[in-house]
């Protein structure tokens, strides 16, 4: 990224953001290509991102035939918290537990053999009284005397033929229901799809036709008898009529197999007249109100601007970030009607480059995760097919978005669990894309060399302790109020010291910062602040002389109060001086300056501009100083975001390592973030990196939590308590031995025990509702596979998602 105008911010104007680098406007407005005559291609159920001419290929390229307009038209239905909405397809209804394939096949075979045996006995006359029901409803002269007497007349023979066909149909229906042939067909034939389904149905149809015309199945003769009884036997004198009847019988036999085999759909698909739509998508109608036609711009009365944007989309000159940025800019402009005309004119001049980010960038140099910039989601994994997960969430993508990060997120896992690469970096990347769209500001803090993204993916990169850093950190958060600066600085310096009251420490700092600023016009640098806290006579005398010369009597009283309290019992000044000494090292010489030549970056700019900021801390050589700065940045962020009046931008702080950074005051500040459109992402190796008194408040302050594989049972216990319990249904099976009283029954039981080796038992099943933990401490410690994490999510609106086991692929 070009440093000119971006990193070269010097002096007190550090809050300033460089102006945009706009491309030259086109000489003529682009022409909107005419829409295709045929149906538009539907977007596939994956994120599509266009490429920019002359840029490096992105991490995830759109497949051929899926341009940005298809990406815009892809449905994103509202779903539960954390569901990857892009092209979402709801799962099929949950099926109850069925029998195993072996039991299903055995049951079908037994029912088929029983039906064949019963039909054979019927046809051969071995079943007594088989003609009694028929004789009850027919004239007696049709039959020979006796219960087993057969038909005497032709009418009796015809009635017997129809009677046997009816009984055969009932027998076949009963055999199919008892043998569960429908489930067998669904599992082993229908689920295999086409063309196996059509071929299997065709084979079954051919076999059925063969058996019918060979009269193995009673179909043809009963139909002929019924037709003759209705239309008269003379109808068969015409061969044409007979052929028609035979054709109708053959068609009637083929019809159910054609429905089962879905022959019509297969023929239509082969002929190209009904190409199936990919799962999870639906072809958008070619209407002027589709998303790629920019209906909101047309509704505002700017059809020329809408045509320009449509042309940019169709010709591939606009990417997903441009679309999200322009939609957001137009939404803001509609709230201020005086901005509509300038925005529309900028669209006519520069097309997709209108309302550009101050850096002039339209995309990140590369992406490592799947993003849907239109909704702000980043996909970090997929919910595992695990009994802990609800059925509707199994196999669905899991994504994070500002609505979730606004409640703050706490991720706990040992080193190597994947917190940085699979969670922190995708979140930083998504927030950076959202910043390019003008909707967010992100501050990513990590150790030097942490994989939070390349330098050219950020607007400001602060390398603490590196001589080549273009910016410093403003220890005072860009404020001019001594009391506000003292409160935040005290929290960063000694907020983790439980024996010290941060309010007393803030009072001590205010007694020094106020007089120094009144005398010099700026706050003291690190060496000067250390001397003042140590009570160096020369430093205090010089400050007193400057105040007396300027006539600041009120500040002199503050300095006198500090002199009276110095050295008293419980004075926090020595502890503050010791902490400031961690920053007064040769490695940090030239950093944290406050004079006219200073080059600090103030976090106050995050609340005003969509900035992408990364801070690299020297964790290897200066671990304590890095923790102090992390604690200070967290305190500054919570204080600054809570005090801002314009909450349009979503501001987010991402701490790759929040060890010893959380204090009681910052926990209270994290609770307030969701109400000011801000959030924090904190990563810890263990919950014990936070003081024990803050374990419960911290877990209660954040709305989203993530437990990675490899955590200890102690950490798992805290998460289990935070996630609560749920009512589940349990089944208890008790086996009781069956004791027979009859000799024959005892003999059968003895034979069964001899064959199986087990006594005859009966099962007593008890079903009851019990309350159990959603995830127990042992399950979190030992049942979470590597590369997985258990996430619990909450939106700013208060919607909850239960703890989900997620396979992280971010």
mmCIF file with all atom_site columns, N, CA and C in Angstrom, residues 11-12 65 104 124 137 158 184 196 216 265 360 454 485 514 519 546 621 627 648 657 696 718 794 801:
data_model
loop_
_atom_site.group_PDB
_atom_site.id
_atom_site.type_symbol
_atom_site.label_atom_id
_atom_site.label_alt_id
_atom_site.label_comp_id
_atom_site.label_asym_id
_atom_site.label_entity_id
_atom_site.label_seq_id
_atom_site.pdbx_PDB_ins_code
_atom_site.Cartn_x
_atom_site.Cartn_y
_atom_site.Cartn_z
_atom_site.occupancy
_atom_site.B_iso_or_equiv
_atom_site.pdbx_formal_charge
_atom_site.auth_seq_id
_atom_site.auth_comp_id
_atom_site.auth_asym_id
_atom_site.auth_atom_id
_atom_site.pdbx_PDB_model_num
ATOM 1  N N  . UNK A 1 11  ? 2.200   15.093  13.534  1.00 0.00 ? 11  UNK A N  1
ATOM 2  C CA . UNK A 1 11  ? 1.766   16.209  14.331  1.00 0.00 ? 11  UNK A CA 1
ATOM 3  C C  . UNK A 1 11  ? 0.407   16.009  14.955  1.00 0.00 ? 11  UNK A C  1
ATOM 4  N N  . UNK A 1 12  ? -0.196  17.107  15.382  1.00 0.00 ? 12  UNK A N  1
ATOM 5  C CA . UNK A 1 12  ? -1.468  16.994  16.096  1.00 0.00 ? 12  UNK A CA 1
ATOM 6  C C  . UNK A 1 12  ? -2.626  16.591  15.232  1.00 0.00 ? 12  UNK A C  1
ATOM 7  N N  . UNK A 1 65  ? -19.940 -18.237 -15.529 1.00 0.00 ? 65  UNK A N  1
ATOM 8  C CA . UNK A 1 65  ? -21.382 -18.083 -15.638 1.00 0.00 ? 65  UNK A CA 1
ATOM 9  C C  . UNK A 1 65  ? -22.032 -17.550 -14.385 1.00 0.00 ? 65  UNK A C  1
ATOM 10 N N  . UNK A 1 104 ? -34.895 -54.307 7.639   1.00 0.00 ? 104 UNK A N  1
ATOM 11 C CA . UNK A 1 104 ? -35.841 -53.922 6.592   1.00 0.00 ? 104 UNK A CA 1
ATOM 12 C C  . UNK A 1 104 ? -35.885 -54.971 5.490   1.00 0.00 ? 104 UNK A C  1
ATOM 13 N N  . UNK A 1 124 ? -54.708 -73.184 -4.928  1.00 0.00 ? 124 UNK A N  1
ATOM 14 C CA . UNK A 1 124 ? -54.802 -74.647 -4.953  1.00 0.00 ? 124 UNK A CA 1
ATOM 15 C C  . UNK A 1 124 ? -55.933 -75.185 -4.084  1.00 0.00 ? 124 UNK A C  1
ATOM 16 N N  . UNK A 1 137 ? -73.068 -62.972 -1.557  1.00 0.00 ? 137 UNK A N  1
ATOM 17 C CA . UNK A 1 137 ? -73.497 -61.808 -2.331  1.00 0.00 ? 137 UNK A CA 1
ATOM 18 C C  . UNK A 1 137 ? -73.822 -62.146 -3.783  1.00 0.00 ? 137 UNK A C  1
ATOM 19 N N  . UNK A 1 158 ? -67.107 -66.039 -13.890 1.00 0.00 ? 158 UNK A N  1
ATOM 20 C CA . UNK A 1 158 ? -66.690 -64.638 -14.009 1.00 0.00 ? 158 UNK A CA 1
ATOM 21 C C  . UNK A 1 158 ? -66.624 -63.962 -12.638 1.00 0.00 ? 158 UNK A C  1
ATOM 22 N N  . UNK A 1 184 ? -38.141 -49.384 1.788   1.00 0.00 ? 184 UNK A N  1
ATOM 23 C CA . UNK A 1 184 ? -37.086 -50.106 1.078   1.00 0.00 ? 184 UNK A CA 1
ATOM 24 C C  . UNK A 1 184 ? -36.814 -49.478 -0.285  1.00 0.00 ? 184 UNK A C  1
ATOM 25 N N  . UNK A 1 196 ? -30.533 -44.123 -12.176 1.00 0.00 ? 196 UNK A N  1
ATOM 26 C CA . UNK A 1 196 ? -30.782 -45.435 -11.576 1.00 0.00 ? 196 UNK A CA 1
ATOM 27 C C  . UNK A 1 196 ? -32.256 -45.604 -11.244 1.00 0.00 ? 196 UNK A C  1
ATOM 28 N N  . UNK A 1 216 ? -49.815 -64.676 -14.826 1.00 0.00 ? 216 UNK A N  1
ATOM 29 C CA . UNK A 1 216 ? -49.372 -65.043 -13.486 1.00 0.00 ? 216 UNK A CA 1
ATOM 30 C C  . UNK A 1 216 ? -49.986 -64.113 -12.453 1.00 0.00 ? 216 UNK A C  1
ATOM 31 N N  . UNK A 1 265 ? -39.609 -36.103 -15.648 1.00 0.00 ? 265 UNK A N  1
ATOM 32 C CA . UNK A 1 265 ? -38.543 -35.174 -15.278 1.00 0.00 ? 265 UNK A CA 1
ATOM 33 C C  . UNK A 1 265 ? -37.235 -35.531 -15.968 1.00 0.00 ? 265 UNK A C  1
ATOM 34 N N  . UNK A 1 360 ? -8.495  4.757   -1.151  1.00 0.00 ? 360 UNK A N  1
ATOM 35 C CA . UNK A 1 360 ? -8.542  4.508   -2.582  1.00 0.00 ? 360 UNK A CA 1
ATOM 36 C C  . UNK A 1 360 ? -8.595  3.050   -2.957  1.00 0.00 ? 360 UNK A C  1
ATOM 37 N N  . UNK A 1 454 ? -1.654  -8.883  5.739   1.00 0.00 ? 454 UNK A N  1
ATOM 38 C CA . UNK A 1 454 ? -0.503  -8.145  5.211   1.00 0.00 ? 454 UNK A CA 1
ATOM 39 C C  . UNK A 1 454 ? -0.614  -6.652  5.511   1.00 0.00 ? 454 UNK A C  1
ATOM 40 N N  . UNK A 1 485 ? -7.820  11.565  30.523  1.00 0.00 ? 485 UNK A N  1
ATOM 41 C CA . UNK A 1 485 ? -6.558  10.898  30.187  1.00 0.00 ? 485 UNK A CA 1
ATOM 42 C C  . UNK A 1 485 ? -6.010  10.145  31.383  1.00 0.00 ? 485 UNK A C  1
ATOM 43 N N  . UNK A 1 514 ? -2.598  17.461  34.651  1.00 0.00 ? 514 UNK A N  1
ATOM 44 C CA . UNK A 1 514 ? -3.238  18.758  34.496  1.00 0.00 ? 514 UNK A CA 1
ATOM 45 C C  . UNK A 1 514 ? -2.246  19.899  34.563  1.00 0.00 ? 514 UNK A C  1
ATOM 46 N N  . UNK A 1 519 ? 1.109   23.982  31.675  1.00 0.00 ? 519 UNK A N  1
ATOM 47 C CA . UNK A 1 519 ? 2.389   24.677  31.543  1.00 0.00 ? 519 UNK A CA 1
ATOM 48 C C  . UNK A 1 519 ? 3.006   24.532  30.155  1.00 0.00 ? 519 UNK A C  1
ATOM 49 N N  . UNK A 1 546 ? 7.201   26.920  35.944  1.00 0.00 ? 546 UNK A N  1
ATOM 50 C CA . UNK A 1 546 ? 6.450   27.213  34.724  1.00 0.00 ? 546 UNK A CA 1
ATOM 51 C C  . UNK A 1 546 ? 5.022   27.624  35.054  1.00 0.00 ? 546 UNK A C  1
ATOM 52 N N  . UNK A 1 621 ? 10.503  -9.683  23.298  1.00 0.00 ? 621 UNK A N  1
ATOM 53 C CA . UNK A 1 621 ? 11.517  -9.041  24.139  1.00 0.00 ? 621 UNK A CA 1
ATOM 54 C C  . UNK A 1 621 ? 10.953  -8.221  25.271  1.00 0.00 ? 621 UNK A C  1
ATOM 55 N N  . UNK A 1 627 ? 1.850   -6.346  27.414  1.00 0.00 ? 627 UNK A N  1
ATOM 56 C CA . UNK A 1 627 ? 0.602   -6.534  28.151  1.00 0.00 ? 627 UNK A CA 1
ATOM 57 C C  . UNK A 1 627 ? 0.068   -5.195  28.655  1.00 0.00 ? 627 UNK A C  1
ATOM 58 N N  . UNK A 1 648 ? -22.756 5.463   13.751  1.00 0.00 ? 648 UNK A N  1
ATOM 59 C CA . UNK A 1 648 ? -23.056 4.853   12.452  1.00 0.00 ? 648 UNK A CA 1
ATOM 60 C C  . UNK A 1 648 ? -22.070 3.748   12.119  1.00 0.00 ? 648 UNK A C  1
ATOM 61 N N  . UNK A 1 657 ? -4.134  -11.631 21.728  1.00 0.00 ? 657 UNK A N  1
ATOM 62 C CA . UNK A 1 657 ? -3.731  -12.197 23.024  1.00 0.00 ? 657 UNK A CA 1
ATOM 63 C C  . UNK A 1 657 ? -4.124  -11.185 24.095  1.00 0.00 ? 657 UNK A C  1
ATOM 64 N N  . UNK A 1 696 ? -16.419 -14.849 36.269  1.00 0.00 ? 696 UNK A N  1
ATOM 65 C CA . UNK A 1 696 ? -17.871 -14.794 36.057  1.00 0.00 ? 696 UNK A CA 1
ATOM 66 C C  . UNK A 1 696 ? -18.317 -13.493 35.409  1.00 0.00 ? 696 UNK A C  1
ATOM 67 N N  . UNK A 1 718 ? -16.145 -23.640 33.702  1.00 0.00 ? 718 UNK A N  1
ATOM 68 C CA . UNK A 1 718 ? -16.657 -22.257 33.647  1.00 0.00 ? 718 UNK A CA 1
ATOM 69 C C  . UNK A 1 718 ? -17.570 -22.064 32.447  1.00 0.00 ? 718 UNK A C  1
ATOM 70 N N  . UNK A 1 794 ? -24.799 -14.877 20.488  1.00 0.00 ? 794 UNK A N  1
ATOM 71 C CA . UNK A 1 794 ? -25.904 -13.997 20.881  1.00 0.00 ? 794 UNK A CA 1
ATOM 72 C C  . UNK A 1 794 ? -25.834 -12.745 20.026  1.00 0.00 ? 794 UNK A C  1
ATOM 73 N N  . UNK A 1 801 ? -28.168 -18.566 20.145  1.00 0.00 ? 801 UNK A N  1
ATOM 74 C CA . UNK A 1 801 ? -27.923 -19.860 19.505  1.00 0.00 ? 801 UNK A CA 1
ATOM 75 C C  . UNK A 1 801 ? -27.257 -20.759 20.531  1.00 0.00 ? 801 UNK A C  1
#
